[in-house]
Amino acid sequence: MIYQFDFSSVLEYTKVLEQGVLMTIRLIVVGGVAGVTLGIFGAWARTQGPRWLKLIISAYVELIRNTPFLVQLFFIFFGLPSIGVTITELQAAIIAMVINLGAYSTEIIRAGVSAIARGQIEAALSLSMTRLQVFRYIILRPALQKVWPALSSQIVIVMLGSSICSQISVEELSFAANFIQSRNFRAFEAYLVTTLIYLIMAILLRQILHYIGRRFVFHRPSVEAPKPIAILKGGQA
């Protein structure tokens, strides 16, 4: 039996695919920015924060890194309403992605912070800078420079992991693929097209993160060289 490919039946649902792509982009933009921000705070707490906060962040990181993302998503979406916290599918997906990326970002950024020379930190503290100021002005950028490739890869992984959010009926790209194949029964074509879209999105996201890193993380503002002072006759400048 020779399989007859029919991609036209998938292309009929272009609007559905576009909506799925837009929802996936929305998830990764909101979840990525908030997740990395949470990771920066977590890295500060684990390296510079008070002991009680270190314990809380450490427990949070271990909990999230050692449990499946699907379980975390189900706990938020199905578990929270049982105690009176009502949220939508999209809100649950964003919260789950932020919490998940935040935990992994915490450890990635903390590794970069640990690689900073202790002498730089001690020199900043000797200038009466607070620990928060030291972290912001002395530690954060060099730490991000050291771990930016790993952090970028984790953001891409979370973007690809957003496909799990279709399990709670978030209408992202995987949800669109499931919807299409349930209508035309062309599962091979539907998931092949979806796979290619995910591949393109992952490559584009890496390029965007590379640009962000080059523009805002690794960039050093140029310092204008002082103009030479002309020496005139008679010793006058």
Coordinates of C-alpha atoms in Angstrom, one line a residue:
M1 CA 0.0 0.0 0.0
I2 CA 1.4 3.3 -1.1
Y3 CA 0.6 6.3 1.1
Q4 CA -0.8 9.3 -0.8
F5 CA 0.4 12.6 0.6
D6 CA -2.1 15.4 0.7
F7 CA -0.8 18.6 2.2
S8 CA -3.6 20.7 0.7
S9 CA -6.0 19.4 3.4
V10 CA -3.6 20.9 6.0
L11 CA -3.2 24.2 4.2
E12 CA -6.9 24.7 4.3
Y13 CA -6.4 25.3 8.1
T14 CA -3.8 28.0 7.6
K15 CA -5.7 30.4 9.9
V16 CA -5.7 27.8 12.7
L17 CA -2.0 27.3 12.3
E18 CA -1.4 31.1 12.4
Q19 CA -3.4 31.4 15.6
G20 CA -1.4 28.5 17.1
V21 CA 1.9 30.2 16.2
L22 CA 0.8 33.5 17.6
M23 CA -0.3 31.9 20.8
T24 CA 3.0 30.0 21.1
I25 CA 4.9 33.3 20.5
R26 CA 2.7 35.0 23.2
L27 CA 3.5 32.2 25.7
I28 CA 7.3 32.4 25.1
V29 CA 7.5 36.2 25.2
V30 CA 5.6 36.6 28.4
G31 CA 6.9 33.4 30.0
G32 CA 10.5 34.0 28.8
V33 CA 10.8 37.6 30.1
A34 CA 9.1 36.8 33.4
G35 CA 11.0 33.5 33.8
V36 CA 14.4 35.0 33.3
T37 CA 13.5 37.9 35.6
L38 CA 12.5 35.4 38.2
G39 CA 15.8 33.5 37.6
I40 CA 17.8 36.7 38.1
F41 CA 16.1 37.3 41.4
G42 CA 16.6 33.6 42.4
A43 CA 20.3 33.8 41.6
W44 CA 20.7 36.9 43.7
A45 CA 18.8 35.3 46.6
R46 CA 20.9 32.1 46.5
T47 CA 24.2 34.1 46.4
Q48 CA 23.6 37.4 48.1
G49 CA 20.3 37.1 49.9
P50 CA 19.5 36.3 53.6
R51 CA 19.7 32.7 54.8
W52 CA 15.9 32.2 55.1
L53 CA 15.4 33.4 51.5
K54 CA 18.2 31.1 50.3
L55 CA 16.4 28.1 51.8
I56 CA 13.1 29.1 50.2
I57 CA 14.7 29.5 46.7
S58 CA 16.7 26.4 47.1
A59 CA 13.6 24.4 47.9
Y60 CA 11.7 25.9 45.0
V61 CA 14.5 25.1 42.5
E62 CA 14.8 21.5 43.7
L63 CA 11.1 21.0 43.5
I64 CA 10.7 22.3 40.0
R65 CA 13.8 20.7 38.6
N66 CA 12.9 17.3 39.9
T67 CA 9.2 17.2 38.8
P68 CA 7.7 16.9 35.3
F69 CA 6.5 20.1 33.6
L70 CA 3.2 18.4 32.8
V71 CA 2.6 17.7 36.5
Q72 CA 3.4 21.3 37.4
L73 CA 0.9 22.4 34.7
F74 CA -1.8 20.1 35.9
F75 CA -1.2 21.1 39.5
I76 CA -1.7 24.8 38.7
F77 CA -4.6 24.3 36.4
F78 CA -6.5 21.6 38.2
G79 CA -5.1 21.9 41.7
L80 CA -5.5 25.6 42.4
P81 CA -9.2 25.8 41.6
S82 CA -9.9 23.1 44.2
I83 CA -8.7 25.6 46.8
G84 CA -10.7 28.5 45.4
V85 CA -8.1 30.0 43.0
T86 CA -9.8 30.3 39.6
I87 CA -7.6 30.9 36.6
T88 CA -8.0 30.5 32.8
E89 CA -6.1 28.0 30.6
L90 CA -3.8 30.7 29.3
Q91 CA -3.0 32.1 32.8
A92 CA -2.2 28.6 34.0
A93 CA 0.1 28.0 31.1
I94 CA 2.0 31.3 31.6
I95 CA 2.4 30.7 35.3
A96 CA 3.7 27.2 34.8
M97 CA 6.2 28.3 32.1
V98 CA 7.4 31.2 34.3
I99 CA 7.8 29.0 37.3
N100 CA 9.6 26.3 35.3
L101 CA 11.9 28.6 33.4
G102 CA 12.6 30.6 36.6
A103 CA 13.9 27.6 38.4
Y104 CA 16.3 26.5 35.6
S105 CA 17.3 30.1 35.0
T106 CA 18.2 30.5 38.7
E107 CA 20.7 27.7 38.6
I108 CA 22.1 28.8 35.2
I109 CA 22.6 32.4 36.3
R110 CA 23.9 31.3 39.7
A111 CA 26.6 29.3 38.0
G112 CA 27.7 32.5 36.2
V113 CA 27.6 34.5 39.4
S114 CA 29.8 31.9 41.1
A115 CA 32.4 32.3 38.4
I116 CA 32.9 36.0 39.2
A117 CA 36.2 36.8 40.8
R118 CA 35.7 37.3 44.6
G119 CA 38.1 40.3 44.5
Q120 CA 35.7 42.3 42.3
I121 CA 32.9 41.8 44.8
E122 CA 35.1 42.7 47.8
A123 CA 36.4 45.8 46.0
A124 CA 32.8 46.9 45.4
L125 CA 31.8 46.3 49.0
S126 CA 34.8 48.3 50.1
L127 CA 33.3 51.3 48.3
S128 CA 30.2 51.1 50.6
M129 CA 28.0 49.6 47.9
T130 CA 25.1 47.5 49.1
R131 CA 24.9 43.8 48.1
L132 CA 22.0 44.6 45.8
Q133 CA 24.1 47.3 44.1
V134 CA 27.1 45.0 43.8
F135 CA 24.9 42.3 42.2
R136 CA 23.3 44.8 39.8
Y137 CA 26.3 46.8 38.7
I138 CA 29.3 44.4 39.2
I139 CA 28.1 40.8 39.0
L140 CA 25.0 40.5 36.8
R141 CA 26.3 41.5 33.3
P142 CA 29.6 39.4 33.6
A143 CA 27.5 36.5 34.9
L144 CA 25.1 36.7 32.0
Q145 CA 27.9 36.9 29.6
K146 CA 29.3 33.6 30.9
V147 CA 26.0 31.7 30.8
W148 CA 24.1 33.4 27.9
P149 CA 24.4 30.4 25.5
A150 CA 23.1 28.0 28.1
L151 CA 20.3 30.4 29.1
S152 CA 19.3 30.9 25.5
S153 CA 19.1 27.1 25.0
Q154 CA 16.9 26.8 28.1
I155 CA 14.5 29.5 26.8
V156 CA 14.3 27.5 23.5
I157 CA 13.6 24.3 25.4
V158 CA 10.8 26.0 27.3
M159 CA 9.3 27.3 24.0
L160 CA 9.3 23.8 22.6
G161 CA 7.8 22.5 25.9
S162 CA 4.9 24.9 25.6
S163 CA 3.4 22.2 23.3
I164 CA 2.4 20.4 26.6
C165 CA 0.0 23.3 27.3
S166 CA -2.3 21.9 24.6
Q167 CA -3.2 19.3 27.3
I168 CA -5.3 22.0 29.1
S169 CA -6.8 23.3 25.9
V170 CA -4.5 26.3 25.4
E171 CA -4.8 27.0 21.6
E172 CA -1.1 27.0 20.8
L173 CA 0.6 25.2 17.9
S174 CA 0.3 21.7 19.1
F175 CA -3.4 22.3 19.8
A176 CA -3.8 23.5 16.3
A177 CA -2.1 20.3 14.9
N178 CA -4.4 18.1 17.0
F179 CA -7.4 20.0 15.8
I180 CA -6.5 19.8 12.1
Q181 CA -5.8 16.0 12.2
S182 CA -9.0 15.4 14.0
R183 CA -10.9 17.1 11.2
N184 CA -9.1 15.8 8.1
F185 CA -7.5 12.6 9.5
R186 CA -4.2 13.5 7.9
A187 CA -2.1 13.1 11.0
F188 CA 1.2 12.6 9.1
E189 CA 0.9 15.8 7.1
A190 CA -0.5 17.8 10.1
Y191 CA 2.3 16.9 12.4
L192 CA 5.0 17.1 9.7
V193 CA 4.0 20.7 9.0
T194 CA 3.8 21.5 12.7
T195 CA 7.3 20.0 13.2
L196 CA 8.7 22.2 10.5
I197 CA 7.0 25.3 12.0
Y198 CA 8.5 24.4 15.5
L199 CA 11.9 24.0 13.8
I200 CA 11.7 27.4 12.1
M201 CA 10.5 29.0 15.4
A202 CA 13.3 27.5 17.4
I203 CA 16.0 28.7 14.9
L204 CA 14.5 32.2 14.8
L205 CA 14.3 32.3 18.5
R206 CA 18.0 31.4 18.8
Q207 CA 18.9 34.1 16.4
I208 CA 16.8 36.7 18.3
L209 CA 18.4 35.6 21.6
H210 CA 21.8 35.8 19.9
Y211 CA 21.1 39.4 18.8
I212 CA 19.8 40.3 22.2
G213 CA 23.0 38.9 23.8
R214 CA 25.3 40.7 21.4
R215 CA 23.4 44.0 21.7
F216 CA 22.6 44.2 25.4
V217 CA 24.7 41.6 27.2
F218 CA 28.1 41.5 25.5
H219 CA 28.0 45.1 24.2
R220 CA 30.4 47.6 25.7
P221 CA 29.7 51.3 25.2
S222 CA 32.4 52.9 23.2
V223 CA 34.4 55.5 25.0
E224 CA 35.5 58.5 23.0
A225 CA 39.2 59.1 23.1
P226 CA 40.3 62.5 24.5
K227 CA 41.3 65.0 21.9
P228 CA 45.0 65.8 21.8
I229 CA 46.0 69.2 23.1
A230 CA 47.7 71.2 20.4
I231 CA 51.0 72.8 21.6
L232 CA 51.3 76.2 20.1
K233 CA 54.4 78.3 19.8
G234 CA 55.4 80.2 22.9
G235 CA 54.1 77.4 25.2
Q236 CA 50.5 78.4 24.7
A237 CA 47.8 75.7 24.2

